[in-house]
Coordinates of N, CA and C in Angstrom, one line a residue:
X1 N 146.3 45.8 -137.2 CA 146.7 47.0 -138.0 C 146.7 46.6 -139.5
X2 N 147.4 45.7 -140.1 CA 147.4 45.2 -141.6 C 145.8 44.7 -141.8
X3 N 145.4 44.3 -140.8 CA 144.3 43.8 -140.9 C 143.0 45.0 -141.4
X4 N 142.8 45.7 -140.8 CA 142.3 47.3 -141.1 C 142.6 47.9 -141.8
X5 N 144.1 47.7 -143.0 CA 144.7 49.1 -143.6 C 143.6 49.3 -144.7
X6 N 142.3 48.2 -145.1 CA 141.7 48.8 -146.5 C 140.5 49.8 -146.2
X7 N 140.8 50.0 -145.0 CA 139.8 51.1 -144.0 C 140.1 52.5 -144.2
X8 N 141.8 52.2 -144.9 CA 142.6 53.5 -145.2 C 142.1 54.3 -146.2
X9 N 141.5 55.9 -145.8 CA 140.7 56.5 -146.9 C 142.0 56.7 -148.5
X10 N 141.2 56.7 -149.0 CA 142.5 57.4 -150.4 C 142.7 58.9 -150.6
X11 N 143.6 59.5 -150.9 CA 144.0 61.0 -150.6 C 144.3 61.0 -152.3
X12 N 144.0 62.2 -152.6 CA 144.8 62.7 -153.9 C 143.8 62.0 -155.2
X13 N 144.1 61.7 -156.0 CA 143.5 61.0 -157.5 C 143.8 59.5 -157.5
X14 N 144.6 59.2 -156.2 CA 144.9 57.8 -157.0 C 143.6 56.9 -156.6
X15 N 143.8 55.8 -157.2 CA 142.3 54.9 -157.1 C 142.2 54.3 -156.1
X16 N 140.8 53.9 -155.5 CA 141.3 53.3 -153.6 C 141.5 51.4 -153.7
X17 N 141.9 51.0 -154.8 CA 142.6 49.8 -155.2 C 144.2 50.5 -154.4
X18 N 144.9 51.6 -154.8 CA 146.2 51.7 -154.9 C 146.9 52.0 -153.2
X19 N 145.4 52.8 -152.7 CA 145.5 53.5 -151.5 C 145.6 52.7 -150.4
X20 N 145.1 51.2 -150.6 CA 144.7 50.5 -149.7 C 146.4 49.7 -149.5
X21 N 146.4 49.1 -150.8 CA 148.0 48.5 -150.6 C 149.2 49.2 -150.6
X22 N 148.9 51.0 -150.5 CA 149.9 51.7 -150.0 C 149.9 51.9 -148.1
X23 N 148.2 52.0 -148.0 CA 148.3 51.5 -146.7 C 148.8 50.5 -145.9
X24 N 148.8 49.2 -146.6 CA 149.1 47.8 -146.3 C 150.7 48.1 -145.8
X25 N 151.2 48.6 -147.2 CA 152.8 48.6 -147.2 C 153.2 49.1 -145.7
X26 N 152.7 50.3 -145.5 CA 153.1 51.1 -144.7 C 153.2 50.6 -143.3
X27 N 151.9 49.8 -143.0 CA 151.6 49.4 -141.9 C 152.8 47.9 -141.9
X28 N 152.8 47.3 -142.7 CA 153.8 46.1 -142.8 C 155.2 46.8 -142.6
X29 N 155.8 47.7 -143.4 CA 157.1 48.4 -142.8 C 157.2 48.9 -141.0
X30 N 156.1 49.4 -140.6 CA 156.1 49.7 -139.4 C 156.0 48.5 -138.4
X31 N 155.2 47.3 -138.5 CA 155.8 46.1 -137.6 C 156.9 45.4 -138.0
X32 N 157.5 45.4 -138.8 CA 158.8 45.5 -139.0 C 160.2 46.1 -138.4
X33 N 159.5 47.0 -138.0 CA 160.8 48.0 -136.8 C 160.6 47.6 -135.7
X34 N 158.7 47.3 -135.3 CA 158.8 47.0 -134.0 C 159.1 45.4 -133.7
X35 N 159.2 44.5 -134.8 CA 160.1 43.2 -134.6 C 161.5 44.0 -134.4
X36 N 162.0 44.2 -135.1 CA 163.7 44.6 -134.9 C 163.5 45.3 -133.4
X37 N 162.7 46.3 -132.9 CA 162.7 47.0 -131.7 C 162.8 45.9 -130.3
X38 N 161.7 44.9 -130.3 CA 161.9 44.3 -130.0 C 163.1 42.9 -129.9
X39 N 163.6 42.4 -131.0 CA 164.8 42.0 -130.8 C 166.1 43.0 -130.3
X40 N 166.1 44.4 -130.3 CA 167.0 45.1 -129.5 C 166.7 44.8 -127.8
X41 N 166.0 44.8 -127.7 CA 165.1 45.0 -126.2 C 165.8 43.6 -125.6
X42 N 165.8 42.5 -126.3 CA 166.3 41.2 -125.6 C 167.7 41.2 -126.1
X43 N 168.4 41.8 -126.9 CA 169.6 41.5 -126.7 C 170.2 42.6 -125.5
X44 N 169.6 43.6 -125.2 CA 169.7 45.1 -124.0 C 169.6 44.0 -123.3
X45 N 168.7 42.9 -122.7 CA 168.5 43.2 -121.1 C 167.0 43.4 -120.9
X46 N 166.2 44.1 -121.6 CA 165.0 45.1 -121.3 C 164.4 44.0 -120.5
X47 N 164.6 43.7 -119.5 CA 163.6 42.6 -118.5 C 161.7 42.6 -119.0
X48 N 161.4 44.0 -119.1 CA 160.1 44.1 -119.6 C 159.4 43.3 -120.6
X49 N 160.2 43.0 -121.6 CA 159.5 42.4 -122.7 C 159.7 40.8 -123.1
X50 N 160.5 40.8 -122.1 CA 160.3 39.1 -121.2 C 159.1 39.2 -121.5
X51 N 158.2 39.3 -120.6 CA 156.9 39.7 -120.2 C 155.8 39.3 -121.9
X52 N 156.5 40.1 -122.5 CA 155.8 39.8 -123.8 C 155.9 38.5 -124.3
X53 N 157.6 38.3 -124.5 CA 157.9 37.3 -125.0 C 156.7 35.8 -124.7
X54 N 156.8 35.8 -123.4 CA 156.7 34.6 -122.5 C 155.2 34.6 -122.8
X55 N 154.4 35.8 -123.2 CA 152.8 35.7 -123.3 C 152.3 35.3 -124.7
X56 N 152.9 35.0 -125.1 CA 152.9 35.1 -126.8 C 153.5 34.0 -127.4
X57 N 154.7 33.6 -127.3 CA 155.5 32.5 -127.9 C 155.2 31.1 -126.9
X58 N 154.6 30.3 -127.4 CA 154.6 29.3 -126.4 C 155.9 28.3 -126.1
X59 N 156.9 28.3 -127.1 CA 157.4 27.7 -126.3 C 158.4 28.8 -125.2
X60 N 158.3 30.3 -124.8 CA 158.9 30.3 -123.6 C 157.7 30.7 -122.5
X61 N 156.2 29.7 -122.4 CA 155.4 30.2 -121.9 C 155.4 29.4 -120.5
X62 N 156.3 28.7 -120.1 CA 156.9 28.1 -118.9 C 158.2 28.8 -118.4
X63 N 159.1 29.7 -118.7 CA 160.7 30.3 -119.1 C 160.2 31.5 -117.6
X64 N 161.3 31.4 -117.1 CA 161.0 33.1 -116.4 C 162.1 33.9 -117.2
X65 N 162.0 34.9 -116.7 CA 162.1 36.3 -117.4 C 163.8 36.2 -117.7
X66 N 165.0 36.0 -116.8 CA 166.0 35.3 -116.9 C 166.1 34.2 -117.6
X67 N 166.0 33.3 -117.9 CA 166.2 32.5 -119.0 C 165.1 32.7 -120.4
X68 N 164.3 33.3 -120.5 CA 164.2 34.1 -121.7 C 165.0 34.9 -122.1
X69 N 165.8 36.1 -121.5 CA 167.0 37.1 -121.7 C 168.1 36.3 -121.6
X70 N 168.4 35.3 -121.5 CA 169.7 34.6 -121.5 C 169.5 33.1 -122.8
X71 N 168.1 32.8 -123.2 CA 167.9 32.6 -124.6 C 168.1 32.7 -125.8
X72 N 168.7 32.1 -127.0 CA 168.7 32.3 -128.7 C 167.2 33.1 -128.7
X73 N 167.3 34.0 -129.3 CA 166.0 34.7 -129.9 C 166.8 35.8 -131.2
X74 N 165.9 35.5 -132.0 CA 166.5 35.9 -133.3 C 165.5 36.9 -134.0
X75 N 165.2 37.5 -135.3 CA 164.6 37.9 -135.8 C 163.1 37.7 -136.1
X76 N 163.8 36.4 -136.8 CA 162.5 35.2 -136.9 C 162.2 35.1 -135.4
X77 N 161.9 34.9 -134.5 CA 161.5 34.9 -133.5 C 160.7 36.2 -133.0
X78 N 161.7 37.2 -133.2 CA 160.7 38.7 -132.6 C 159.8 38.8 -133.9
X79 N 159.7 38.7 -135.2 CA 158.9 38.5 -136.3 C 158.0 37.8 -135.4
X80 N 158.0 36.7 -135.3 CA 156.7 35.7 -135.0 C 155.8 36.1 -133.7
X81 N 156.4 37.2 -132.5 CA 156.2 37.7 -131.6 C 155.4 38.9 -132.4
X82 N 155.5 39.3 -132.6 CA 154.6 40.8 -133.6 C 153.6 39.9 -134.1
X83 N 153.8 38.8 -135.0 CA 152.4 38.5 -136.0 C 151.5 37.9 -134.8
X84 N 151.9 37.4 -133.4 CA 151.2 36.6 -132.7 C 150.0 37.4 -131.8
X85 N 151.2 38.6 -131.8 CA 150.1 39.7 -131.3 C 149.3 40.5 -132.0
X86 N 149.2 40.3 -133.3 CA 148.2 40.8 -134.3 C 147.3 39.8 -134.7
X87 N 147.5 38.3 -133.8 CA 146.5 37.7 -134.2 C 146.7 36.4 -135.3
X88 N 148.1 36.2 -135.9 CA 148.0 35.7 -137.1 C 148.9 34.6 -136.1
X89 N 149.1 33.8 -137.1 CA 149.8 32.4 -136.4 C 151.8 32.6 -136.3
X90 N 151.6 33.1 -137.3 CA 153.5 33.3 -137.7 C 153.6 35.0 -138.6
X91 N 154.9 34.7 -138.9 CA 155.2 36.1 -139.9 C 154.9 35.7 -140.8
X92 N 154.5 34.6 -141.9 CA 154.0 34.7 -142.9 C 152.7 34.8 -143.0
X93 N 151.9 34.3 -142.2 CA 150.5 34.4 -142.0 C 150.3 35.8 -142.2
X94 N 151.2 36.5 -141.7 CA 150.7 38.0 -141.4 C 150.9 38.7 -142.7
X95 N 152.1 38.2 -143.4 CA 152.6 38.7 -144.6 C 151.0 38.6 -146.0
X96 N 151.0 37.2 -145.7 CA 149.7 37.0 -146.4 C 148.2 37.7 -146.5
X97 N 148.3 37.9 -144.9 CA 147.0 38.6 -144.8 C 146.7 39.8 -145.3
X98 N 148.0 40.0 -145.7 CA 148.4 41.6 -145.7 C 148.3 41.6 -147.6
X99 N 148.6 40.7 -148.0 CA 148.4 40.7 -149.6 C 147.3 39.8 -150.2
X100 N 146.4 39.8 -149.2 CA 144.8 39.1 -149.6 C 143.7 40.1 -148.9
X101 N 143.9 41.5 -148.7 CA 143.0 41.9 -147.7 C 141.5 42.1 -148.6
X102 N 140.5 41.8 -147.6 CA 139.2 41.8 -148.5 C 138.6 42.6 -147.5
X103 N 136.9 42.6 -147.4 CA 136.3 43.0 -146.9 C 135.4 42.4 -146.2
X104 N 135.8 40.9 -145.9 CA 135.4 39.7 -145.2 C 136.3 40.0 -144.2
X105 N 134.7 39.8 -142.8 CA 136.3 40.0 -141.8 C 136.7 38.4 -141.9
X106 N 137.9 38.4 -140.7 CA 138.7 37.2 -140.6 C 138.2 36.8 -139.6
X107 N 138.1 34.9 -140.0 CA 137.4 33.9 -138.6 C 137.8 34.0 -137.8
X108 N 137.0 34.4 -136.5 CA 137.1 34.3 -135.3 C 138.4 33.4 -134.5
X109 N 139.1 34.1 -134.0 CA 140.1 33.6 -133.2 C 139.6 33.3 -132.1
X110 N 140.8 31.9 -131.2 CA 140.3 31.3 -130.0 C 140.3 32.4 -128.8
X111 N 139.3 32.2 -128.0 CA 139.4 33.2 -126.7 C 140.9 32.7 -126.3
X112 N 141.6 34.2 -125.9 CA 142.8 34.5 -125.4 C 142.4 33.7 -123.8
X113 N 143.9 32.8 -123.7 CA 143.8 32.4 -122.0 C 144.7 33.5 -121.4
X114 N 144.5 33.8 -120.4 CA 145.3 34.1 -119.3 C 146.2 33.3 -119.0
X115 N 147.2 33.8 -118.7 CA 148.3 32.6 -118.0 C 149.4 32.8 -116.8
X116 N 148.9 34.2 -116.2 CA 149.5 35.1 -115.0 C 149.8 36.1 -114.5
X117 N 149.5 36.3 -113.8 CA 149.2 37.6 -112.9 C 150.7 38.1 -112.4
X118 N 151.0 39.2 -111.8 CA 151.4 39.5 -111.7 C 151.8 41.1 -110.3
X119 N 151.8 40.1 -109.0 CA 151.6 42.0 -108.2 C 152.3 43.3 -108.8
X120 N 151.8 44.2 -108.6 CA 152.8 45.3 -108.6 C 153.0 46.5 -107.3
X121 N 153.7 46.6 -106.9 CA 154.0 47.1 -105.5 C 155.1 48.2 -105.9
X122 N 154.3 49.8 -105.0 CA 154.8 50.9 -105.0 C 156.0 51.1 -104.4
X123 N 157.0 51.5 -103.8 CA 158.2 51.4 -103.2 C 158.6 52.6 -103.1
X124 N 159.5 53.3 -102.0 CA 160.1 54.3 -102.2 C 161.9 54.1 -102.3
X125 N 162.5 52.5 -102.4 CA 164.0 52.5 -102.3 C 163.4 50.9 -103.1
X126 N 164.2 50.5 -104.4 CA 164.1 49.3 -105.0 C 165.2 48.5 -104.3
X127 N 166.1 48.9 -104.3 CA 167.3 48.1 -103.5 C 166.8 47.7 -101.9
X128 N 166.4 48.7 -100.7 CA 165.6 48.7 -99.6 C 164.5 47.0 -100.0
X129 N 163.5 47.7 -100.8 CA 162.4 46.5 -100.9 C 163.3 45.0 -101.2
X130 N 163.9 45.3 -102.0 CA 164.6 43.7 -103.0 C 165.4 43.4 -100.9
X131 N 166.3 43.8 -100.6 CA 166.5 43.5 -98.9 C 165.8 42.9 -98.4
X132 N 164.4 43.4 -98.0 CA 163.6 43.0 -97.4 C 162.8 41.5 -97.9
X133 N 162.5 41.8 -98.8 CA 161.7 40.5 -99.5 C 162.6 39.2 -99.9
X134 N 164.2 39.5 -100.2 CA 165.1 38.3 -100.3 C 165.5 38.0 -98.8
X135 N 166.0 38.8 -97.8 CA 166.2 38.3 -96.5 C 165.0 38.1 -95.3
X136 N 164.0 38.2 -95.6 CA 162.9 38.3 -94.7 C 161.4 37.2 -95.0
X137 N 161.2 37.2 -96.3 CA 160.4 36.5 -97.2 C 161.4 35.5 -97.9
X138 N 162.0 35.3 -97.8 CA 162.8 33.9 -98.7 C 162.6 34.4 -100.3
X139 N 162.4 35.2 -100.8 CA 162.4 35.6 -102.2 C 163.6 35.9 -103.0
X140 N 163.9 35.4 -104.1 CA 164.8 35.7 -104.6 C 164.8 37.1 -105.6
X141 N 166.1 37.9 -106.0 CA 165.9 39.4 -106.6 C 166.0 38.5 -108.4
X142 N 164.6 39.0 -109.3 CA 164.6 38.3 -110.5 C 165.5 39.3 -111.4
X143 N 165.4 40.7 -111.1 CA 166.1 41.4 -111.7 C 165.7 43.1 -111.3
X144 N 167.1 43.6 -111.3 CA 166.7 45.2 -111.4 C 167.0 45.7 -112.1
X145 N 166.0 47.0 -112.8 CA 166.8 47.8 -114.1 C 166.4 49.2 -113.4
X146 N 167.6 49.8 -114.4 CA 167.9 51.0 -114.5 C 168.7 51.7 -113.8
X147 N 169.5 52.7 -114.0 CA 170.6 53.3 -113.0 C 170.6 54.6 -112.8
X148 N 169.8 55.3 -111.3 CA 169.7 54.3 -110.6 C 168.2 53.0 -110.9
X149 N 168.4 52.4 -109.6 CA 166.8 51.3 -110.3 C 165.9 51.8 -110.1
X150 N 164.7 51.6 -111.2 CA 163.6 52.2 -110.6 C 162.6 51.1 -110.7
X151 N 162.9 50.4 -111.0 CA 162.0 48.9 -111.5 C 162.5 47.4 -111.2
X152 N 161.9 47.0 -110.5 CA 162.7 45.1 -110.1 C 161.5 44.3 -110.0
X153 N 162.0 43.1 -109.6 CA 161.0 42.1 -109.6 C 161.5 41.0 -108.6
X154 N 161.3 40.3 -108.0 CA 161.2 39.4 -106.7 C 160.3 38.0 -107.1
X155 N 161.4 37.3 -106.7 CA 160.5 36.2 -107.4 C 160.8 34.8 -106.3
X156 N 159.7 34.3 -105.9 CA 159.5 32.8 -104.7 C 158.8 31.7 -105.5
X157 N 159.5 30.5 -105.7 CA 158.6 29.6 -106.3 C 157.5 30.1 -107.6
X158 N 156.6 30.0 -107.6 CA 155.4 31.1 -108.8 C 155.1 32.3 -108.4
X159 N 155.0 32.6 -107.1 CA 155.3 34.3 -106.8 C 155.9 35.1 -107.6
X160 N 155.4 35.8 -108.2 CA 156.4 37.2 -109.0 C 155.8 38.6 -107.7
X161 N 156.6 39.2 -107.6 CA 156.3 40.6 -107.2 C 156.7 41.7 -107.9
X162 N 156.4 42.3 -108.8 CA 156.8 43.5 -109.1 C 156.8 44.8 -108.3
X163 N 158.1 45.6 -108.3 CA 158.9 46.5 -107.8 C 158.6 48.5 -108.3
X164 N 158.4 49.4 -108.1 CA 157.6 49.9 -108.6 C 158.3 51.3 -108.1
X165 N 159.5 52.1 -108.4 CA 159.8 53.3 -107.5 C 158.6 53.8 -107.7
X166 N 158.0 55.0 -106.6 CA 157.5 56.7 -106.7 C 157.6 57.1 -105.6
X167 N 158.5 58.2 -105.6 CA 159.1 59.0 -105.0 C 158.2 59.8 -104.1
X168 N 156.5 59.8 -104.0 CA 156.0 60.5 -103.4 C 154.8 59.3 -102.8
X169 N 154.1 60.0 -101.9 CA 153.1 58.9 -100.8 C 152.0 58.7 -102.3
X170 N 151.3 57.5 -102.1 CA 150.6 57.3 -103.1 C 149.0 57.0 -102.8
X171 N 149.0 56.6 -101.5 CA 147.9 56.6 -100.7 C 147.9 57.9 -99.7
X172 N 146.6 58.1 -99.5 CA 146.3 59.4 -98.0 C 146.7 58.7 -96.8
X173 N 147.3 59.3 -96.5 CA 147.5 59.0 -94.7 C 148.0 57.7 -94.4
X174 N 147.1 56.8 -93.4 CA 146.8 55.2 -93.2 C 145.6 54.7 -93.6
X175 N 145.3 55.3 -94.9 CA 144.2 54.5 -95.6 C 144.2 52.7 -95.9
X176 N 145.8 52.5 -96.1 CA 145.7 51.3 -96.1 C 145.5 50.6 -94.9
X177 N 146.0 51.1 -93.9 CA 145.7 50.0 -92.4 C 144.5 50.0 -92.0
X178 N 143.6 51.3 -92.7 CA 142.4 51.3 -91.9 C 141.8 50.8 -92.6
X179 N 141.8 50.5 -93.9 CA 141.1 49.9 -94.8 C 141.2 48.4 -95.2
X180 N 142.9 47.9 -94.6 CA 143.6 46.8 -95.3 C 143.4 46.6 -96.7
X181 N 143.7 47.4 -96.8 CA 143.8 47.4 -98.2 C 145.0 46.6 -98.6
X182 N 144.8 45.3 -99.8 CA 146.1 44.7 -99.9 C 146.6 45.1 -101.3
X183 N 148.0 44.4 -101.1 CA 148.5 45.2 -102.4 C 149.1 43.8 -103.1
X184 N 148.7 42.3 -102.5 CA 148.7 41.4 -103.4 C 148.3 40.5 -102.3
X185 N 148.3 39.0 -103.1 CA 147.5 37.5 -102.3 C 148.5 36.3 -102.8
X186 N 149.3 35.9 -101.7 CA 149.5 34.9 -102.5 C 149.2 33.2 -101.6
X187 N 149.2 32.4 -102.2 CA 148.5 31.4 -101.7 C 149.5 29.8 -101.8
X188 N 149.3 29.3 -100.6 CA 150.4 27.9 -100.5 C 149.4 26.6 -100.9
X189 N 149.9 25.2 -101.2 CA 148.7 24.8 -100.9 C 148.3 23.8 -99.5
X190 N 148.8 23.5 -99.0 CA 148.6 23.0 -97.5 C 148.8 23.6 -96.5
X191 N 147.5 23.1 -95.3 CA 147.4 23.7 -93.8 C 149.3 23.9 -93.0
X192 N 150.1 22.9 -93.0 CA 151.0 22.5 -92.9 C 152.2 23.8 -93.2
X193 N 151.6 24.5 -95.3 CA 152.8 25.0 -95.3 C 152.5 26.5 -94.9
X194 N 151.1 26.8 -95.0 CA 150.8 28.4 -94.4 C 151.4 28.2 -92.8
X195 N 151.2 27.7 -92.1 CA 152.1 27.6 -90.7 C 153.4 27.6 -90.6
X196 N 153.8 26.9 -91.3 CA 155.6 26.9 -91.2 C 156.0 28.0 -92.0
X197 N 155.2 28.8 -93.1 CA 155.4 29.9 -93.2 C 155.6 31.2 -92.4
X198 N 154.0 31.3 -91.9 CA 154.0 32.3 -90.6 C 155.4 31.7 -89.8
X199 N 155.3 31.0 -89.1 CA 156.6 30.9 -88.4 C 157.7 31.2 -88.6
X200 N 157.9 30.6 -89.9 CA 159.1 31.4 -90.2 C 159.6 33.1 -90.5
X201 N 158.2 33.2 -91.1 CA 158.5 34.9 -90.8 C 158.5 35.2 -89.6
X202 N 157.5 35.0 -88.3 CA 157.8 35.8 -87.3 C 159.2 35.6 -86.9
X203 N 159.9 34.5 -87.1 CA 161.4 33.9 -86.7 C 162.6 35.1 -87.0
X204 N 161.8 35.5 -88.3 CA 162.7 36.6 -89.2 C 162.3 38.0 -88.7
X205 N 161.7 38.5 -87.8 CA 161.4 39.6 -87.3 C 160.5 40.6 -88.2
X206 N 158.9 39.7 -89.0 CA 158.5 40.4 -90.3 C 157.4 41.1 -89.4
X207 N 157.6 42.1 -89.6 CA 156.4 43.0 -89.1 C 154.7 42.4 -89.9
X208 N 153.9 41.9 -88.8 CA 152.5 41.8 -89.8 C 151.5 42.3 -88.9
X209 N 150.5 42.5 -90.2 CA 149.2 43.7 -90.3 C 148.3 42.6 -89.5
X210 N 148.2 41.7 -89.9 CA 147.6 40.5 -89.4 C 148.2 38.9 -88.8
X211 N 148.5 38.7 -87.9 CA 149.1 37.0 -87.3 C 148.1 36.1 -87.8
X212 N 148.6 35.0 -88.1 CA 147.6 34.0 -88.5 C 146.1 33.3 -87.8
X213 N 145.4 33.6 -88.6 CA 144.0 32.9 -88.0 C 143.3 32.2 -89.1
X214 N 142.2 31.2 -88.5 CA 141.3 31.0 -89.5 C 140.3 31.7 -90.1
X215 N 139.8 31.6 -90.7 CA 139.1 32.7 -91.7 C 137.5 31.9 -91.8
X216 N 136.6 32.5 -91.7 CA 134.9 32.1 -91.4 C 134.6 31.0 -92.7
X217 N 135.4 31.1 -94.1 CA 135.7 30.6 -95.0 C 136.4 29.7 -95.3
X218 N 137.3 28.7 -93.8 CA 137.6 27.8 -94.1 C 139.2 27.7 -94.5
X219 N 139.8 29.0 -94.7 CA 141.2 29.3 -95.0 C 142.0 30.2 -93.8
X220 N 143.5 30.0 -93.8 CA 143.9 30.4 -92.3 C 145.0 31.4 -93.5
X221 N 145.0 32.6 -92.7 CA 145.5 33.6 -93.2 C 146.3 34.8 -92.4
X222 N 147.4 35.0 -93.1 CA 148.1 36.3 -92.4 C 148.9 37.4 -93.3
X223 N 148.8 38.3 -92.7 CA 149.0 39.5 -93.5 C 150.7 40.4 -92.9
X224 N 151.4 40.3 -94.0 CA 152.7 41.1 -93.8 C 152.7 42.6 -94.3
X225 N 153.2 43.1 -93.4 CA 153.1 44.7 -93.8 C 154.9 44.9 -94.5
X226 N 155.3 45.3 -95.5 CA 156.1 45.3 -96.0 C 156.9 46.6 -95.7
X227 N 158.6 47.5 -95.4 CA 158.6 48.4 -94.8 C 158.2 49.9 -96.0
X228 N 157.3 49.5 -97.0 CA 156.7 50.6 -97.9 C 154.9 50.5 -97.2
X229 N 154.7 50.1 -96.4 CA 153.5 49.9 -95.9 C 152.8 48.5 -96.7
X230 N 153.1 48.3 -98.0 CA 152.6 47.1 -99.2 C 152.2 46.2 -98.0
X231 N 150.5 45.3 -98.2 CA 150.1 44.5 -97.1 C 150.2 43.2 -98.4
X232 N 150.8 42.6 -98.3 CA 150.4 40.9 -98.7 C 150.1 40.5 -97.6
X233 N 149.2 39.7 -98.5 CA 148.5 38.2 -97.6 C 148.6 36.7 -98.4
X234 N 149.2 36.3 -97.3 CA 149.3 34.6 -97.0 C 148.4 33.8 -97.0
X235 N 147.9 32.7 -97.7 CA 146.8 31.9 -97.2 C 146.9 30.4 -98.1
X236 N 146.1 29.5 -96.9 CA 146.6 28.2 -97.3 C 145.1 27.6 -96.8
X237 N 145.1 26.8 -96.9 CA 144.0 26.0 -96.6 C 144.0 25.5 -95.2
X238 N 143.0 25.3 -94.1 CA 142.9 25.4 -92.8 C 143.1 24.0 -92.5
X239 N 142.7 23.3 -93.2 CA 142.8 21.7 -92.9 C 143.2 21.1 -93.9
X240 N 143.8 20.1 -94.1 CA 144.5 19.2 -95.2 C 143.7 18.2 -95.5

């Protein structure tokens, strides 16, 4: 955004020297609210912008979403969160860029890593699903917001599952059974623990779309039908 503002046409008589660092201003006052927006959001609770936090700031880029919201995070911090997502290294980088703008672009930044995925699973009861997935799946509830909830999260080991109300069917019919269609994958790493897994779900009485088999590919896999119809699948490697 600051990066762009000398793109800003000029209006009126003033000269487009004046227009441009009235643009600048403008755009610099407006990430400005959304640092302060964002430091509101983590002292609320907002579980969501965990999410950001943790993609952005490296040091909470190991943190789950609870101990980032139960973390010091300050100004300076949601400052450095805004400049990191516009690209700059800190808040002063950004500040600077903003009072040196040329018509050079700026050197290429490092390709963005990825660093996690995340399911997201439709639901018609968040409290019902969070039941199911902490007594049935061994999952723990990472958090639920709103009142009532309409949004949670479920979290096993690196598993995250996101929680997802809508109040109305979201697929036709049994498109998913006939299609298997899944609605996430998650993966163990030993022959050993995909089995003692299956077992233990059927132990728990988990309804599945699929019992475990080996797969033409060398991996042994099984599919749980969740009671929103949501199919995850299980899989581990067939031999150790």
């Amino acid at each position: 955004m600051l990066r762009r503002a000398h793109r800003c046409r000029s209006k009126g008589q003033s000269p487009p020297t004046v227009n441009k660092y009235r643009c600048a201003y403008a755009e610099y006052r407006k990430l400005k609210k959304q640092a302060k927006q964002y430091l509101r959001w983590h002292r609320e609770r907002y579980y969501p912008v965990a999410a950001q936090i943790r993609a952005a700031l490296p040091r909470f880029r190991n943190a789950g979403d609870v101990q980032i919201l139960e973390s010091s995070f300050r100004l300076a911090d949601a400052q450095e969160l805004v400049a990191r997502q516009m690209g700059f290294d800190g808040w002063q980088a950004l500040k600077s860029g903003a009072g040196a703008m040329t018509d050079e672009p700026r050197q290429a930044t490092p390709r963005p890593i990825l660093n996690s995925i995340e399911a997201q699973l439709f639901v018609a009861n968040i409290r019902s699903s969070c039941d199911f997935y902490t007594n049935k799946l061994g999952f723990a509830v990472g958090f639920v917001y709103g009142d009532p909830p309409y949004y949670g999260q479920v979290i096993r080991d690196n598993a995250r599952l996101n929680l997802r109300l809508v109040c109305e069917p979201v697929f036709a019919g049994d498109v998913r059974k006939r299609e298997h269609l899944l609605s996430a994958s998650i993966t163990v790493a030993t022959a050993n623990e995909i089995k003692q897994l299956f077992l233990s779900y059927q132990a728990a009485g988990v309804s599945f779309h699929q019992p475990l088999k080996k797969e033409p590919w060398g991996a042994r896999t099984f599919i749980v039908s969740d009671p929103d119809e949501n199919l995850i699948l299980f899989a581990g490697p067939a031999a150790d």
